[in-house]
Amino acid sequence: MIRKITLLLMCVTVTWNSQAQENNDAETWYQQSLELFEKKENSQGLELLTRAAENGNPKAQYDLGGLYQTGRRGVKSNVKKAIQWYKKASDQGYDNATYDLATIYFWGRGVAQDSKKAINLYTKVGEHGDTQALLMAGIIYHTADGLMGHNFKKALDYYIKAAKMGDDRGECMYGLMQYRGHGMKANPTEGLSRINNVANKGCGCAQLLLSSIDKERAEFWKQQYEANPEKDEFSGIMATLIFYLIR
């Protein structure tokens, strides 16, 4: 009996050691691929990156998905393959992959737009503390994107969560909903004040918004936004949705 238990433990140990070695190899291949890409040796870099991805390295899976999505490093653009690799990384808890997968479904880039999938994925990342993912989920509910229908209360919940986590963009969107009376009683004065507060702190989202709704200082806020070095992806998304949000 003791001999059988010992043999079993030896087998388990060998399996663990083998798995650990595979993980180490995959990480080594991943790091080597980055070095090769840095040297513009794309063919060799891609070979090692693919090997690392196939051996379960989530960073490699994410990067490979990105190459297939954008068609860089000599890789032919293929959204289906990008999604496959993003999913593999996402299944291992790699939040960047989950976020980018959500964005593909949000915009319908190379696939049918699916706002429900996007919200589920953004929410998953948001639960790990990513406030931009919470904001994106809020935007979908706010704008009824993907023909889901408005759900202002859910949008407000997401914005407030982001704001409570210290993201001024969440406070900006909270102010917009208060200004317009979306999901809550309208209070234009307080809503505008809320947006102004974070705009003065350098929030590009708020500055962009004020350039459209603050008629007296529209040009000032436009200049502030254009000169703001902190502009980010979400501000760009706001630029495409702002007409809809304030009408």
mmCIF file of C-alpha atoms in Angstrom:
data_model
loop_
_atom_site.group_PDB
_atom_site.id
_atom_site.type_symbol
_atom_site.label_atom_id
_atom_site.label_comp_id
_atom_site.label_asym_id
_atom_site.label_seq_id
_atom_site.Cartn_x
_atom_site.Cartn_y
_atom_site.Cartn_z
ATOM 1 C CA MET A 1 0.000 0.000 0.000
ATOM 2 C CA ILE A 2 2.805 2.375 0.963
ATOM 3 C CA ARG A 3 4.578 1.523 -2.290
ATOM 4 C CA LYS A 4 1.446 2.435 -4.293
ATOM 5 C CA ILE A 5 1.077 5.757 -2.481
ATOM 6 C CA THR A 6 4.741 6.559 -3.037
ATOM 7 C CA LEU A 7 4.429 5.743 -6.734
ATOM 8 C CA LEU A 8 1.343 7.930 -7.009
ATOM 9 C CA LEU A 9 3.102 10.862 -5.343
ATOM 10 C CA MET A 10 6.060 10.438 -7.682
ATOM 11 C CA CYS A 11 3.738 10.568 -10.707
ATOM 12 C CA VAL A 12 2.030 13.688 -9.423
ATOM 13 C CA THR A 13 5.390 15.344 -8.758
ATOM 14 C CA VAL A 14 6.612 14.516 -12.252
ATOM 15 C CA THR A 15 3.409 15.989 -13.711
ATOM 16 C CA TRP A 16 3.782 19.183 -11.679
ATOM 17 C CA ASN A 17 7.438 19.532 -12.633
ATOM 18 C CA SER A 18 6.601 18.930 -16.280
ATOM 19 C CA GLN A 19 3.871 21.579 -16.192
ATOM 20 C CA ALA A 20 6.175 24.032 -14.455
ATOM 21 C CA GLN A 21 8.857 23.432 -17.088
ATOM 22 C CA GLU A 22 6.331 24.020 -19.872
ATOM 23 C CA ASN A 23 5.271 27.285 -18.250
ATOM 24 C CA ASN A 24 8.909 28.363 -17.918
ATOM 25 C CA ASP A 25 9.622 27.469 -21.537
ATOM 26 C CA ALA A 26 6.546 29.374 -22.729
ATOM 27 C CA GLU A 27 7.571 32.462 -20.761
ATOM 28 C CA THR A 28 11.110 32.226 -22.155
ATOM 29 C CA TRP A 29 9.797 31.947 -25.713
ATOM 30 C CA TYR A 30 7.506 34.914 -25.085
ATOM 31 C CA GLN A 31 10.334 37.112 -23.804
ATOM 32 C CA GLN A 32 12.566 36.066 -26.692
ATOM 33 C CA SER A 33 9.816 36.941 -29.166
ATOM 34 C CA LEU A 34 9.651 40.472 -27.750
ATOM 35 C CA GLU A 35 13.392 40.855 -28.190
ATOM 36 C CA LEU A 36 13.167 39.673 -31.796
ATOM 37 C CA PHE A 37 10.294 42.036 -32.578
ATOM 38 C CA GLU A 38 12.362 44.847 -31.100
ATOM 39 C CA LYS A 39 15.094 43.971 -33.585
ATOM 40 C CA LYS A 40 12.535 43.911 -36.429
ATOM 41 C CA GLU A 41 13.087 40.162 -36.857
ATOM 42 C CA ASN A 42 9.355 39.629 -37.234
ATOM 43 C CA SER A 43 9.344 36.161 -38.767
ATOM 44 C CA GLN A 44 11.373 34.601 -35.962
ATOM 45 C CA GLY A 45 9.553 36.644 -33.357
ATOM 46 C CA LEU A 46 6.199 35.455 -34.626
ATOM 47 C CA GLU A 47 7.367 31.843 -34.566
ATOM 48 C CA LEU A 48 8.368 32.059 -30.900
ATOM 49 C CA LEU A 49 5.295 34.080 -29.955
ATOM 50 C CA THR A 50 3.046 31.462 -31.538
ATOM 51 C CA ARG A 51 4.928 28.677 -29.772
ATOM 52 C CA ALA A 52 4.519 30.438 -26.431
ATOM 53 C CA ALA A 53 0.817 31.028 -27.094
ATOM 54 C CA GLU A 54 0.224 27.418 -28.097
ATOM 55 C CA ASN A 55 1.881 26.354 -24.856
ATOM 56 C CA GLY A 56 -0.543 28.382 -22.776
ATOM 57 C CA ASN A 57 1.202 31.674 -22.039
ATOM 58 C CA PRO A 58 -1.658 34.200 -21.655
ATOM 59 C CA LYS A 59 0.489 37.225 -22.506
ATOM 60 C CA ALA A 60 1.590 35.560 -25.716
ATOM 61 C CA GLN A 61 -1.996 34.584 -26.516
ATOM 62 C CA TYR A 62 -3.091 38.174 -25.989
ATOM 63 C CA ASP A 63 -0.287 39.624 -28.103
ATOM 64 C CA LEU A 64 -0.906 37.107 -30.872
ATOM 65 C CA GLY A 65 -4.594 38.003 -30.840
ATOM 66 C CA GLY A 66 -3.599 41.638 -31.181
ATOM 67 C CA LEU A 67 -1.452 40.889 -34.214
ATOM 68 C CA TYR A 68 -4.298 39.045 -35.894
ATOM 69 C CA GLN A 69 -6.681 41.879 -35.083
ATOM 70 C CA THR A 70 -4.459 44.657 -36.418
ATOM 71 C CA GLY A 71 -2.498 42.817 -39.113
ATOM 72 C CA ARG A 72 0.949 43.852 -37.894
ATOM 73 C CA ARG A 73 4.367 42.177 -37.842
ATOM 74 C CA GLY A 74 3.689 40.448 -41.150
ATOM 75 C CA VAL A 75 0.515 38.797 -39.867
ATOM 76 C CA LYS A 76 -2.522 38.880 -42.126
ATOM 77 C CA SER A 77 -5.507 40.414 -40.361
ATOM 78 C CA ASN A 78 -7.985 37.758 -39.218
ATOM 79 C CA VAL A 79 -10.576 38.789 -36.630
ATOM 80 C CA LYS A 80 -11.771 35.232 -36.047
ATOM 81 C CA LYS A 81 -8.270 34.133 -35.093
ATOM 82 C CA ALA A 82 -7.886 37.263 -32.958
ATOM 83 C CA ILE A 83 -11.027 36.329 -31.053
ATOM 84 C CA GLN A 84 -9.820 32.755 -30.597
ATOM 85 C CA TRP A 85 -6.556 33.869 -29.028
ATOM 86 C CA TYR A 86 -8.195 36.585 -26.931
ATOM 87 C CA LYS A 87 -10.623 33.991 -25.582
ATOM 88 C CA LYS A 88 -7.783 31.645 -24.618
ATOM 89 C CA ALA A 89 -6.055 34.436 -22.704
ATOM 90 C CA SER A 90 -9.339 35.631 -21.206
ATOM 91 C CA ASP A 91 -10.149 32.127 -19.971
ATOM 92 C CA GLN A 92 -6.923 32.297 -17.987
ATOM 93 C CA GLY A 93 -8.038 35.532 -16.341
ATOM 94 C CA TYR A 94 -6.011 37.917 -18.493
ATOM 95 C CA ASP A 95 -8.110 41.072 -18.234
ATOM 96 C CA ASN A 96 -6.548 42.935 -21.162
ATOM 97 C CA ALA A 97 -7.731 40.164 -23.463
ATOM 98 C CA THR A 98 -11.213 40.189 -21.950
ATOM 99 C CA TYR A 99 -11.431 43.960 -22.418
ATOM 100 C CA ASP A 100 -10.314 43.866 -26.043
ATOM 101 C CA LEU A 101 -12.679 40.993 -26.748
ATOM 102 C CA ALA A 102 -15.515 43.088 -25.325
ATOM 103 C CA THR A 103 -14.489 46.002 -27.545
ATOM 104 C CA ILE A 104 -14.614 43.823 -30.659
ATOM 105 C CA TYR A 105 -18.210 42.889 -29.852
ATOM 106 C CA PHE A 106 -19.060 46.486 -28.868
ATOM 107 C CA TRP A 107 -18.012 47.909 -32.229
ATOM 108 C CA GLY A 108 -18.831 44.828 -34.288
ATOM 109 C CA ARG A 109 -15.349 44.825 -35.803
ATOM 110 C CA GLY A 110 -15.226 41.850 -38.135
ATOM 111 C CA VAL A 111 -18.067 40.145 -36.288
ATOM 112 C CA ALA A 112 -21.736 40.820 -35.691
ATOM 113 C CA GLN A 113 -22.194 43.495 -33.049
ATOM 114 C CA ASP A 114 -23.253 41.910 -29.762
ATOM 115 C CA SER A 115 -23.845 44.411 -26.978
ATOM 116 C CA LYS A 116 -24.878 41.757 -24.460
ATOM 117 C CA LYS A 117 -21.593 39.908 -24.865
ATOM 118 C CA ALA A 118 -19.739 43.206 -24.648
ATOM 119 C CA ILE A 119 -21.476 44.168 -21.404
ATOM 120 C CA ASN A 120 -20.840 40.764 -19.821
ATOM 121 C CA LEU A 121 -17.157 40.936 -20.697
ATOM 122 C CA TYR A 122 -16.725 44.571 -19.643
ATOM 123 C CA THR A 123 -18.467 43.787 -16.350
ATOM 124 C CA LYS A 124 -16.139 40.834 -15.750
ATOM 125 C CA VAL A 125 -13.117 43.116 -16.121
ATOM 126 C CA GLY A 126 -14.796 45.864 -14.104
ATOM 127 C CA GLU A 127 -15.208 43.486 -11.177
ATOM 128 C CA HIS A 128 -11.419 43.289 -11.062
ATOM 129 C CA GLY A 129 -11.143 47.064 -10.638
ATOM 130 C CA ASP A 130 -10.944 48.300 -14.230
ATOM 131 C CA THR A 131 -13.021 51.478 -14.165
ATOM 132 C CA GLN A 132 -12.868 52.037 -17.923
ATOM 133 C CA ALA A 133 -14.574 48.679 -18.431
ATOM 134 C CA LEU A 134 -17.344 49.833 -16.080
ATOM 135 C CA LEU A 135 -17.669 53.058 -18.056
ATOM 136 C CA MET A 136 -17.941 51.174 -21.337
ATOM 137 C CA ALA A 137 -20.718 48.970 -19.950
ATOM 138 C CA GLY A 138 -22.466 52.130 -18.781
ATOM 139 C CA ILE A 139 -22.130 53.709 -22.237
ATOM 140 C CA ILE A 140 -23.863 50.729 -23.853
ATOM 141 C CA TYR A 141 -26.819 50.933 -21.483
ATOM 142 C CA HIS A 142 -26.878 54.740 -21.753
ATOM 143 C CA THR A 143 -26.971 54.917 -25.536
ATOM 144 C CA ALA A 144 -29.057 51.800 -26.224
ATOM 145 C CA ASP A 145 -26.189 50.738 -28.453
ATOM 146 C CA GLY A 146 -26.816 47.549 -30.397
ATOM 147 C CA LEU A 147 -30.622 48.071 -30.269
ATOM 148 C CA MET A 148 -30.765 46.751 -26.695
ATOM 149 C CA GLY A 149 -32.950 49.592 -25.503
ATOM 150 C CA HIS A 150 -32.084 52.239 -22.919
ATOM 151 C CA ASN A 151 -31.490 51.283 -19.316
ATOM 152 C CA PHE A 152 -30.505 54.542 -17.705
ATOM 153 C CA LYS A 153 -30.569 53.155 -14.165
ATOM 154 C CA LYS A 154 -28.071 50.430 -14.998
ATOM 155 C CA ALA A 155 -25.909 52.943 -16.830
ATOM 156 C CA LEU A 156 -25.974 55.197 -13.776
ATOM 157 C CA ASP A 157 -24.990 52.278 -11.525
ATOM 158 C CA TYR A 158 -21.900 51.622 -13.635
ATOM 159 C CA TYR A 159 -20.920 55.304 -13.715
ATOM 160 C CA ILE A 160 -21.305 55.645 -9.945
ATOM 161 C CA LYS A 161 -19.196 52.521 -9.357
ATOM 162 C CA ALA A 162 -16.420 53.994 -11.485
ATOM 163 C CA ALA A 163 -16.711 57.360 -9.723
ATOM 164 C CA LYS A 164 -16.520 55.746 -6.287
ATOM 165 C CA MET A 165 -13.340 54.002 -7.393
ATOM 166 C CA GLY A 166 -11.817 57.421 -8.067
ATOM 167 C CA ASP A 167 -12.333 57.705 -11.821
ATOM 168 C CA ASP A 168 -13.325 61.283 -12.702
ATOM 169 C CA ARG A 169 -14.813 60.094 -15.993
ATOM 170 C CA GLY A 170 -17.443 58.236 -13.977
ATOM 171 C CA GLU A 171 -18.242 61.457 -12.143
ATOM 172 C CA CYS A 172 -18.456 63.256 -15.501
ATOM 173 C CA MET A 173 -20.984 60.756 -16.843
ATOM 174 C CA TYR A 174 -22.906 60.849 -13.576
ATOM 175 C CA GLY A 175 -23.132 64.626 -14.019
ATOM 176 C CA LEU A 176 -24.373 64.223 -17.592
ATOM 177 C CA MET A 177 -27.179 61.919 -16.486
ATOM 178 C CA GLN A 178 -28.111 64.353 -13.745
ATOM 179 C CA TYR A 179 -27.999 67.226 -16.233
ATOM 180 C CA ARG A 180 -30.296 65.383 -18.669
ATOM 181 C CA GLY A 181 -32.476 63.591 -16.129
ATOM 182 C CA HIS A 182 -31.469 60.129 -17.310
ATOM 183 C CA GLY A 183 -32.135 57.505 -14.651
ATOM 184 C CA MET A 184 -32.746 60.183 -12.021
ATOM 185 C CA LYS A 185 -34.561 63.472 -11.482
ATOM 186 C CA ALA A 186 -33.130 66.169 -13.748
ATOM 187 C CA ASN A 187 -31.019 68.800 -12.034
ATOM 188 C CA PRO A 188 -29.134 70.739 -14.742
ATOM 189 C CA THR A 189 -27.438 73.106 -12.299
ATOM 190 C CA GLU A 190 -26.009 70.386 -10.069
ATOM 191 C CA GLY A 191 -25.181 68.165 -13.027
ATOM 192 C CA LEU A 192 -23.268 70.962 -14.750
ATOM 193 C CA SER A 193 -21.456 71.740 -11.504
ATOM 194 C CA ARG A 194 -20.440 68.089 -11.138
ATOM 195 C CA ILE A 195 -19.037 68.049 -14.690
ATOM 196 C CA ASN A 196 -17.254 71.368 -14.144
ATOM 197 C CA ASN A 197 -15.549 70.093 -11.012
ATOM 198 C CA VAL A 198 -13.826 67.213 -12.784
ATOM 199 C CA ALA A 199 -13.178 69.282 -15.930
ATOM 200 C CA ASN A 200 -11.198 71.721 -13.791
ATOM 201 C CA LYS A 201 -9.190 68.763 -12.499
ATOM 202 C CA GLY A 202 -8.190 67.913 -16.080
ATOM 203 C CA CYS A 203 -10.777 65.290 -17.020
ATOM 204 C CA GLY A 204 -10.756 65.239 -20.834
ATOM 205 C CA CYS A 205 -14.165 63.583 -20.973
ATOM 206 C CA ALA A 206 -15.695 66.451 -18.983
ATOM 207 C CA GLN A 207 -13.891 69.121 -20.995
ATOM 208 C CA LEU A 208 -15.128 67.608 -24.239
ATOM 209 C CA LEU A 209 -18.657 67.418 -22.893
ATOM 210 C CA LEU A 210 -18.624 71.020 -21.693
ATOM 211 C CA SER A 211 -17.449 72.197 -25.100
ATOM 212 C CA SER A 212 -20.900 71.133 -26.328
ATOM 213 C CA ILE A 213 -23.242 71.926 -23.443
ATOM 214 C CA ASP A 214 -21.659 74.990 -21.807
ATOM 215 C CA LYS A 215 -22.644 77.546 -24.445
ATOM 216 C CA GLU A 216 -20.985 80.499 -22.719
ATOM 217 C CA ARG A 217 -17.585 78.810 -22.392
ATOM 218 C CA ALA A 218 -17.724 76.287 -25.231
ATOM 219 C CA GLU A 219 -14.631 77.640 -26.981
ATOM 220 C CA PHE A 220 -12.658 77.723 -23.738
ATOM 221 C CA TRP A 221 -13.423 74.088 -22.987
ATOM 222 C CA LYS A 222 -12.659 73.068 -26.556
ATOM 223 C CA GLN A 223 -9.209 74.623 -26.216
ATOM 224 C CA GLN A 224 -8.708 72.976 -22.825
ATOM 225 C CA TYR A 225 -9.579 69.600 -24.277
ATOM 226 C CA GLU A 226 -7.356 69.979 -27.329
ATOM 227 C CA ALA A 227 -4.402 70.985 -25.127
ATOM 228 C CA ASN A 228 -5.044 68.231 -22.577
ATOM 229 C CA PRO A 229 -2.228 65.643 -22.579
ATOM 230 C CA GLU A 230 -4.442 63.269 -20.586
ATOM 231 C CA LYS A 231 -6.928 62.600 -23.409
ATOM 232 C CA ASP A 232 -7.621 58.873 -23.595
ATOM 233 C CA GLU A 233 -9.579 56.251 -25.527
ATOM 234 C CA PHE A 234 -12.761 56.950 -23.596
ATOM 235 C CA SER A 235 -12.643 60.632 -24.509
ATOM 236 C CA GLY A 236 -12.406 59.572 -28.147
ATOM 237 C CA ILE A 237 -15.426 57.338 -27.744
ATOM 238 C CA MET A 238 -17.232 60.254 -26.153
ATOM 239 C CA ALA A 239 -16.453 62.325 -29.238
ATOM 240 C CA THR A 240 -18.311 59.826 -31.432
ATOM 241 C CA LEU A 241 -21.291 59.531 -29.072
ATOM 242 C CA ILE A 242 -21.580 63.030 -27.678
ATOM 243 C CA PHE A 243 -24.222 64.271 -30.126
ATOM 244 C CA TYR A 244 -26.450 61.341 -29.244
ATOM 245 C CA LEU A 245 -25.872 61.717 -25.513
ATOM 246 C CA ILE A 246 -26.811 65.391 -25.295
ATOM 247 C CA ARG A 247 -29.690 65.627 -27.744
#
